Coordinates of C-alpha atoms in Angstrom, one line a residue:
X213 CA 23.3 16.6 -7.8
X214 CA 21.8 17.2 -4.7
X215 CA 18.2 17.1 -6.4
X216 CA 19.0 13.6 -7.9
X217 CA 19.9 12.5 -4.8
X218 CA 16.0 13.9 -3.3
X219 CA 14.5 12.2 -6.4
X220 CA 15.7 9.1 -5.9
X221 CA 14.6 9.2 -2.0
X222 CA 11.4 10.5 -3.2
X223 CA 10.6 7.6 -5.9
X224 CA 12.0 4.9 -3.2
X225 CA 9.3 6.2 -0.4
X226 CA 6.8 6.7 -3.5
X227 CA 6.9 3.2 -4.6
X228 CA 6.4 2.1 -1.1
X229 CA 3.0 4.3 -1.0
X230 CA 2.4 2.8 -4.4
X231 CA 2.0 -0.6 -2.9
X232 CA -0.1 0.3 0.0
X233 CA -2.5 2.3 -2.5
X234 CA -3.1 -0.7 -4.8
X235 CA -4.6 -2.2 -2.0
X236 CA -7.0 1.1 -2.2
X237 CA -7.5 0.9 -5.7
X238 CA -8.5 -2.3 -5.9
X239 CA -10.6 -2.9 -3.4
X240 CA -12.4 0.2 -4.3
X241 CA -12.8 -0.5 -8.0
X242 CA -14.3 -4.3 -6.7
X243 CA -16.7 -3.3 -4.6
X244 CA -16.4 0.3 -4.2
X245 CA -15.2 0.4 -0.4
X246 CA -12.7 3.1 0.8
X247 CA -11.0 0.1 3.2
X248 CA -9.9 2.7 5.7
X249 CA -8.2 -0.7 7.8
X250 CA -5.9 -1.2 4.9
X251 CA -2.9 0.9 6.5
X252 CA -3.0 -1.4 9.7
X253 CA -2.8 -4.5 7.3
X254 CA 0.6 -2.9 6.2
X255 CA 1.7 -2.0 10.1
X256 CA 0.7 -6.2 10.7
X257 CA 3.2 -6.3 7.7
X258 CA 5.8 -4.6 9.5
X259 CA 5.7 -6.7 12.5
X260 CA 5.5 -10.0 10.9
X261 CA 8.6 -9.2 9.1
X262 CA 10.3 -8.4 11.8
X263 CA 9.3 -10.9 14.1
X264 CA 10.3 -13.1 11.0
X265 CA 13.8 -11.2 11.0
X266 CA 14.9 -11.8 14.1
X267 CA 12.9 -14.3 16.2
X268 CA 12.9 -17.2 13.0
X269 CA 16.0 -15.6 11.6
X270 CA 15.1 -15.5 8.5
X271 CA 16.6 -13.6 5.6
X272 CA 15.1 -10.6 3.6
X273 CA 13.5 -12.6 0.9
X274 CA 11.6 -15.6 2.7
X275 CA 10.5 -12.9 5.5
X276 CA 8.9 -10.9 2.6
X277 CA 7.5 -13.9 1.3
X278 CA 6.2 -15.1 4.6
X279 CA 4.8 -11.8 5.4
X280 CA 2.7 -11.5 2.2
X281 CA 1.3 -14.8 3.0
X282 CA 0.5 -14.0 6.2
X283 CA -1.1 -10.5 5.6
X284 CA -3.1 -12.1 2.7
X285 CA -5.0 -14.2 4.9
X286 CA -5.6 -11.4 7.6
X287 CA -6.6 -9.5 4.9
X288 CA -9.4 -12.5 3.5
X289 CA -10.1 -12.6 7.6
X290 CA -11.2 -9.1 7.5
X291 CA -12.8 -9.0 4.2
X292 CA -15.0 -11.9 4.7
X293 CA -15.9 -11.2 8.9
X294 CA -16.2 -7.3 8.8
X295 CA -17.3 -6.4 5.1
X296 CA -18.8 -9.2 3.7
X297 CA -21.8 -8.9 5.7
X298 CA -22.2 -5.3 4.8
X299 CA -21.9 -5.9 0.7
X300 CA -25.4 -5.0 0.8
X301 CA -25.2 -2.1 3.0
X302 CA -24.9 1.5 2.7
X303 CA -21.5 2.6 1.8
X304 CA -21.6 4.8 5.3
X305 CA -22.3 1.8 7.4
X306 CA -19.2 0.0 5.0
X307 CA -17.1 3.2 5.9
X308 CA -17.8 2.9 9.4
X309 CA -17.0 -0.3 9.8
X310 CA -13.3 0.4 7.9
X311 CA -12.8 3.1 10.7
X312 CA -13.5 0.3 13.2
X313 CA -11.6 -2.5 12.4
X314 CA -8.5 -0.2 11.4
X315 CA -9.0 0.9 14.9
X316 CA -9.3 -2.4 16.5
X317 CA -6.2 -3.8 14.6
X318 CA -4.6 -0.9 16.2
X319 CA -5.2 -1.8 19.8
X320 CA -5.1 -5.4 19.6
X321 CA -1.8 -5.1 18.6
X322 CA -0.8 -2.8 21.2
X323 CA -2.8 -4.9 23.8
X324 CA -1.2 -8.1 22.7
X325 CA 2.7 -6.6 22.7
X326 CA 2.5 -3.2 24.3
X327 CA 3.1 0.2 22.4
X328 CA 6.6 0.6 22.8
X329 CA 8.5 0.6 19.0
X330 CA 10.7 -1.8 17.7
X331 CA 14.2 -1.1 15.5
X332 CA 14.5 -3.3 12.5
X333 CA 18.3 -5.1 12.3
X334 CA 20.5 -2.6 10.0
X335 CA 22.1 -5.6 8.0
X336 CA 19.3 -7.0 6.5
X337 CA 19.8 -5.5 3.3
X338 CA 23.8 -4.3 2.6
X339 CA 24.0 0.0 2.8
X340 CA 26.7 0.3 0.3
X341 CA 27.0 3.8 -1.3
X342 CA 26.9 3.6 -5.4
X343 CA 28.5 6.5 -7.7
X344 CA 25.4 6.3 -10.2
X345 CA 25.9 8.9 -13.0
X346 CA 27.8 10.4 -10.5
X347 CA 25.5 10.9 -7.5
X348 CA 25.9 8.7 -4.7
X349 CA 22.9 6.3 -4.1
X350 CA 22.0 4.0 -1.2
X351 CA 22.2 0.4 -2.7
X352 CA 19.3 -0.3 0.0
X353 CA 17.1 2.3 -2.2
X354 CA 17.9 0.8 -5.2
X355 CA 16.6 -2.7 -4.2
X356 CA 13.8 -1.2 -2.5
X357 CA 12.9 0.4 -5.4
X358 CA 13.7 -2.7 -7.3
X359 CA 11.7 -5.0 -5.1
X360 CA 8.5 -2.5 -5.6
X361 CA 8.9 -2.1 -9.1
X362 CA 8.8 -6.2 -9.5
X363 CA 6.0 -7.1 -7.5
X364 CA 4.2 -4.0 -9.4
X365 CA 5.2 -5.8 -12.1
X366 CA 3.9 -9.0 -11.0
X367 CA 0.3 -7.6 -10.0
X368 CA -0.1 -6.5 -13.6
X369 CA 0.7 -10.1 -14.6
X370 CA -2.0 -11.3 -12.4
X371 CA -4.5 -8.3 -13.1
X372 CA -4.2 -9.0 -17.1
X373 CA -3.1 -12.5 -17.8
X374 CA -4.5 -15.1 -15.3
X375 CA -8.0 -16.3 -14.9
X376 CA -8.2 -14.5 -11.2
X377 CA -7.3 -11.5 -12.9
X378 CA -9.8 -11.5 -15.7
X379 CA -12.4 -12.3 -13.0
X380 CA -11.5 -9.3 -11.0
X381 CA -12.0 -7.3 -14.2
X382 CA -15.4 -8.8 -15.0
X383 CA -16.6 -8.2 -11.6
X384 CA -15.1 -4.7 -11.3
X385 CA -17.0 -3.5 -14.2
X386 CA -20.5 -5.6 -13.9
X387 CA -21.0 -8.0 -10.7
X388 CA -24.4 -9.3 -11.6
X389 CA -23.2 -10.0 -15.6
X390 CA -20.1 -11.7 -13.7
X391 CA -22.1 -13.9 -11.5
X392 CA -24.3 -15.0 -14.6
X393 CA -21.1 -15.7 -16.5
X394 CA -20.2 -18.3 -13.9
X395 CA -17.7 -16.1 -11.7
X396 CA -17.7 -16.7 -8.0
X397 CA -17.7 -13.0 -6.9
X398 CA -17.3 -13.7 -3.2
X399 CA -14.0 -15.4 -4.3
X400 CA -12.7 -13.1 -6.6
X401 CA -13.2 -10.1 -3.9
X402 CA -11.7 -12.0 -1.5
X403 CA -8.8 -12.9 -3.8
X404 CA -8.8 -8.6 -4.5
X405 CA -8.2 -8.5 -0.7
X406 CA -5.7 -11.3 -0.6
X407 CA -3.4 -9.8 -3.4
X408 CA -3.5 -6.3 -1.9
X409 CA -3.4 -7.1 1.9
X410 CA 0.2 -8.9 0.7
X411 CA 1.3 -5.9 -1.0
X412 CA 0.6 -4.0 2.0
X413 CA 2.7 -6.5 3.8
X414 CA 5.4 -6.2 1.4
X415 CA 5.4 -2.1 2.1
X416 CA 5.5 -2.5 5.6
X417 CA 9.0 -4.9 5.6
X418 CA 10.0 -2.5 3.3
X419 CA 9.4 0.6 5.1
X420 CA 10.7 -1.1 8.2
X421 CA 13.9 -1.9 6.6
X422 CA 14.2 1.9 5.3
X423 CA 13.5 3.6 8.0
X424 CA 14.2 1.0 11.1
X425 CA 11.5 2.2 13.4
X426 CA 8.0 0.5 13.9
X427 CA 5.1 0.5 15.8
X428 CA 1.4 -0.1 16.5
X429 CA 0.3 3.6 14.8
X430 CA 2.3 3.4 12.1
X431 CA -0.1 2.4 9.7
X432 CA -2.1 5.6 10.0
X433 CA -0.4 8.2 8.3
X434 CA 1.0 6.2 5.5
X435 CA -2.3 4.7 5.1
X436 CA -3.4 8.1 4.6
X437 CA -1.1 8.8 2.4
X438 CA -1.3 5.6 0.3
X439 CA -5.1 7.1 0.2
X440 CA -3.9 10.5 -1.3
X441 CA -2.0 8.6 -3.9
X442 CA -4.6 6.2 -4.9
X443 CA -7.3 9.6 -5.3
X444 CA -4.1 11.7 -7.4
X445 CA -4.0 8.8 -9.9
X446 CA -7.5 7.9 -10.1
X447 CA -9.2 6.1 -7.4
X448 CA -10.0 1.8 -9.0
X449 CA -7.7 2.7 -11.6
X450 CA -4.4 0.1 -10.7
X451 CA -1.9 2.3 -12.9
X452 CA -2.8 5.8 -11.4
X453 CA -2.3 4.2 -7.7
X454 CA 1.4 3.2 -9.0
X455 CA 2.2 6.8 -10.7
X456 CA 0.4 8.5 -7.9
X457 CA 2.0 6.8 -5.2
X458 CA 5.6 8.0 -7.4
X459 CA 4.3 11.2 -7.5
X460 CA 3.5 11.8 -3.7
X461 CA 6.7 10.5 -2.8
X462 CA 8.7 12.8 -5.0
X463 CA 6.5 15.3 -4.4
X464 CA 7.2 15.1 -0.4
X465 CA 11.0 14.3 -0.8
X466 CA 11.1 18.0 -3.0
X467 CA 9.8 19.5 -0.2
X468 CA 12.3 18.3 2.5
X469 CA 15.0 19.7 0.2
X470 CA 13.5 23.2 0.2
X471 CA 13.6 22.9 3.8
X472 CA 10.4 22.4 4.8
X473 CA 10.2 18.8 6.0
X474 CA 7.6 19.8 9.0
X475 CA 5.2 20.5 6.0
X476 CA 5.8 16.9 4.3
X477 CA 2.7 15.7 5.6
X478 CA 0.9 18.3 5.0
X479 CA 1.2 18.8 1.7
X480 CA 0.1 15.8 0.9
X481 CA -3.3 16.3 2.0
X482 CA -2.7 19.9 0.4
X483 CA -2.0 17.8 -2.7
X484 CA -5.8 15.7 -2.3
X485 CA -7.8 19.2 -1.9
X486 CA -6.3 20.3 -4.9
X487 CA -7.1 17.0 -6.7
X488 CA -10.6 16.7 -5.3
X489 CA -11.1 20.2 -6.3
X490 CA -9.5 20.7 -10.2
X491 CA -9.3 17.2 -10.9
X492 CA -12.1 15.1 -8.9
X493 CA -11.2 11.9 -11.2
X494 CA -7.9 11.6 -10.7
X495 CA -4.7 12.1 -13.3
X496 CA -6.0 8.8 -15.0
X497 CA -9.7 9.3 -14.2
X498 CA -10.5 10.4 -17.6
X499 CA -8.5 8.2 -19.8
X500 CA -7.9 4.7 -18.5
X501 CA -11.6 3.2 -19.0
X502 CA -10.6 0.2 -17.8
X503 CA -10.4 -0.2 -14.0
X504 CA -8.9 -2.8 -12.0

């Protein structure tokens, strides 16, 4: 029982990476930039919610929804004043720039409130214990779990049955064919940001409400991770970031059951070398032709 117990941890923390990385994805399969400031959009994510929590005193839902809409714009702010001015560039000078504005979200933040962390309120969501199948489960991981699932649910709504979505598609696979169909590319990668900068923000009141502790850095390793997770299911691919993102989460949660939950970082950038070298694609690289 113990095991179903780690499994269920696992696939809650996994579908919080799974978020993060279909900001990754995304992005990538637009306009093939690795947007290395992503993880900071999900720490701004974290704040705003919690700011939202307890200064407004807002509930969990209309924080989350105020939170996306907030990181959404910060994340059209950063696509169209860092990036779009580079679309033409080399992809190092694109990279570069990633690593630079992830590191100037970092410190503004810190130079705006200081670097000291903050502890989300614990009765935001109810922690009621539920005998599932007989294994006691968190009622907080289930709605977290719930919530993620939805809004995965959501983005492949969007993705496959709106008029944004079929626009991301076209540009995704031709951007020149695109614009002579009539598609404003600048606005349908800015609208790729916007949809996966909220999902970031989503993660990060998530992860805030799981794990109580935030602050400025946090964004880096779960960025990191959220990277890992988007390569494992197939980097552009918007189904391999959710099932890789699964994957890394159980993956890390098996490993603090065996004991060793110093190496739970670790091994997932054990798990990328792997990937990069036996399966360079990605689980889904091979099969899923259709990207984004």
């Amino acid at each position: 029982m113990e095991i179903v117990q780690q499994l269920i941890n696992g696939i809650s923390l996994g579908s919080i990476y799974a978020l993060i990385a279909l900001g990754y994805t995304m992005v990538y399969g637009i306009v093939k930039l690795i947007n290395f400031a992503h993880g900071d959009v999900f720490m701004v994510g974290a704040f705003v919610g919690f700011y939202s929590i307890t200064i407004l005193e807002l509930s969990f839902f209309p924080a989350l929804i105020l939170t996306m809409a907030v990181c959404s714009l910060f994340g059209v702010l950063i696509e169209r004043i860092a990036y779009k001015p580079l679309r033409n560039a080399t992809r190092i000078a694109a990279l570069i720039t990633a690593i630079g504005v992830s590191l100037l979200i970092e410190y503004s933040v810190i130079y705006v409130r200081g670097a000291q962390p903050e502890a989300y309120p614990e009765n935001v969501l109810p922690k009621e214990t539920i005998d599932l199948f007989g294994v006691n489960v968190s009622s907080q991981s289930l709605f977290i779990l719930g919530i993620s699932v939805g809004l995965m649910i959501i983005l492949q709504f969007i993705v496959h049955k709106t008029k944004i979505g079929k626009a991301m598609r076209a540009v995704s696979h031709d951007a020149d064919a695109a614009r002579l169909m009539g598609i404003n590319v600048n606005n349908t990668i800015s609208a790729t940001f916007a949809i996966g900068s909220a999902l970031a923000g989503a993660a990060g009141v998530i992860f805030g409400i799981y794990y109580t502790k935030i602050e400025p850095l946090m964004g880096i390793i779960p960025g990191l991770k959220a990277f890992v997770a988007a390569v494992l299911g197939g980097i552009g691919i918007i189904p391999g970031a959710m099932v890789g993102g699964l994957l890394l989460g159980v993956i890390e949660a098996l490993v603090s059951a065996a004991g060793y939950s110093l190496w739970r970082d670790g091994v997932a950038f054990i798990v990328l070398i792997l990937i990069l070298i036996f399966l360079p694609s990605g689980l889904f690289g091979k099969n899923v032709r259709e990207k984004v």
